[in-house]
Short mmCIF file of C-alpha atoms in Angstrom, two decimals:
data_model
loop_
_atom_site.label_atom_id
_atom_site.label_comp_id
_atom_site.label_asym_id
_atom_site.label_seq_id
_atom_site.Cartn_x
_atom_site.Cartn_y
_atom_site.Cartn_z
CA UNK A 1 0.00 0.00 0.00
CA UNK A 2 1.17 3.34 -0.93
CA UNK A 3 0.72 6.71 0.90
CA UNK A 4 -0.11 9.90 -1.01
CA UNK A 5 -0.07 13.45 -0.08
CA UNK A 6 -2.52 15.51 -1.38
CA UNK A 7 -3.75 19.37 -1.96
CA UNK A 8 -6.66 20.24 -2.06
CA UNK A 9 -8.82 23.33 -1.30
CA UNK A 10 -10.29 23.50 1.96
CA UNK A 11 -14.00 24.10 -0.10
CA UNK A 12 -13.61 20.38 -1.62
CA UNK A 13 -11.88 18.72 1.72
CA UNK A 14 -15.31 19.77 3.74
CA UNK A 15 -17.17 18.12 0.97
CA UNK A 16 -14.91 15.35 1.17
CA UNK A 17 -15.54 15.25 4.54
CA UNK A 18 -19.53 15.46 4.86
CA UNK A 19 -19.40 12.93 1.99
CA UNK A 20 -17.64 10.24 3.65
CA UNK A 21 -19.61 10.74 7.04
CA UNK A 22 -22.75 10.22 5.12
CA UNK A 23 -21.34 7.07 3.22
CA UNK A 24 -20.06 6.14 6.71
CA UNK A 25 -16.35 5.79 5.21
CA UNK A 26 -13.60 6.72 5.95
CA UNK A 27 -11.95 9.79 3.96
CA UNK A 28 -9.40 7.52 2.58
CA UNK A 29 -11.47 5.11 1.58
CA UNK A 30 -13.69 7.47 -0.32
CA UNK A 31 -11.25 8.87 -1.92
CA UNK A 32 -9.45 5.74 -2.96
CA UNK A 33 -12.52 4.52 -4.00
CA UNK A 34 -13.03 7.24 -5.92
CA UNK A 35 -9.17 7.06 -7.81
CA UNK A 36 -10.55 3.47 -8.61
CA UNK A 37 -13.52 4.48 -10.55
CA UNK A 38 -11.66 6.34 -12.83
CA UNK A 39 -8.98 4.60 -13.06
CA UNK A 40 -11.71 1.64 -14.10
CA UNK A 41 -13.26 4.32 -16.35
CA UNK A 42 -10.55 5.42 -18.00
CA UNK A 43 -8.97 1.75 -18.88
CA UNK A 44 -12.60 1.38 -19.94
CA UNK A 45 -12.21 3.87 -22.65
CA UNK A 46 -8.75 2.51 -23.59
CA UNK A 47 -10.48 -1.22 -24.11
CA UNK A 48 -13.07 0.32 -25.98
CA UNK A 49 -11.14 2.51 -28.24
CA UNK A 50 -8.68 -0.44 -29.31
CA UNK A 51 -11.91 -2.63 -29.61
CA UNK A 52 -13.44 0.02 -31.98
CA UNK A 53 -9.76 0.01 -34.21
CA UNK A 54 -9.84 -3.55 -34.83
CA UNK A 55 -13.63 -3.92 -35.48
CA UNK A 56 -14.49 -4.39 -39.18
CA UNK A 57 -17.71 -2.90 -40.49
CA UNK A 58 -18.16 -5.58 -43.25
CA UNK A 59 -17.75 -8.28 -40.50
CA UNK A 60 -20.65 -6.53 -38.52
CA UNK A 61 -23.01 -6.11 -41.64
CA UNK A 62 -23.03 -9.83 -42.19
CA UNK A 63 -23.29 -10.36 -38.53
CA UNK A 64 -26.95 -7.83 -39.08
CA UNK A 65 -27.71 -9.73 -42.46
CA UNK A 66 -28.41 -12.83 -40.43
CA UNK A 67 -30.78 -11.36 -37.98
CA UNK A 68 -34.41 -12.73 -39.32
CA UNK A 69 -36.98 -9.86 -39.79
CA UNK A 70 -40.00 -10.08 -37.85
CA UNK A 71 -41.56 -7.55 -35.85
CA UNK A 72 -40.99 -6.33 -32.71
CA UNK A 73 -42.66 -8.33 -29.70
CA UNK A 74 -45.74 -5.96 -28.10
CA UNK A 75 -43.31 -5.20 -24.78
CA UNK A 76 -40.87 -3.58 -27.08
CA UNK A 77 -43.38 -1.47 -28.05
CA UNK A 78 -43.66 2.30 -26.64
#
């Protein structure tokens, strides 16, 4: 486990704060929870993007072609 040090203005530290009370966390483990939703977010993204490069449109239009045509089932309906 690693210790960071950390800045922040005293307007976002209360918020921190009242945040974590309400949660009934810790500050630390707010905020590290926090850093770990990004960081999931982010790598998210990254997946995603590299996903998207290698996809190939003609392999997804045959993928479609195959789909029978019928109509939509009454619960699909709005």
């Amino acid at each position: 486990m690693s210790t960071l040090s950390l800045r922040l203005p005293d307007s976002i530290h209360n918020q921190i704060r009242v945040l974590a009370k309400k949660e009934g966390v810790s500050m630390n483990q707010l905020l590290a929870s926090a850093a770990a939703e990004k960081v999931a977010a982010l790598l998210t993204e990254d997946y995603l993007k590299e996903r998207a490069r290698r996809a190939s449109g003609k392999k997804f239009r045959a993928v479609l072609a195959r789909v029978p045509r019928s109509a939509p089932l009454a619960e699909d309906e709005l």
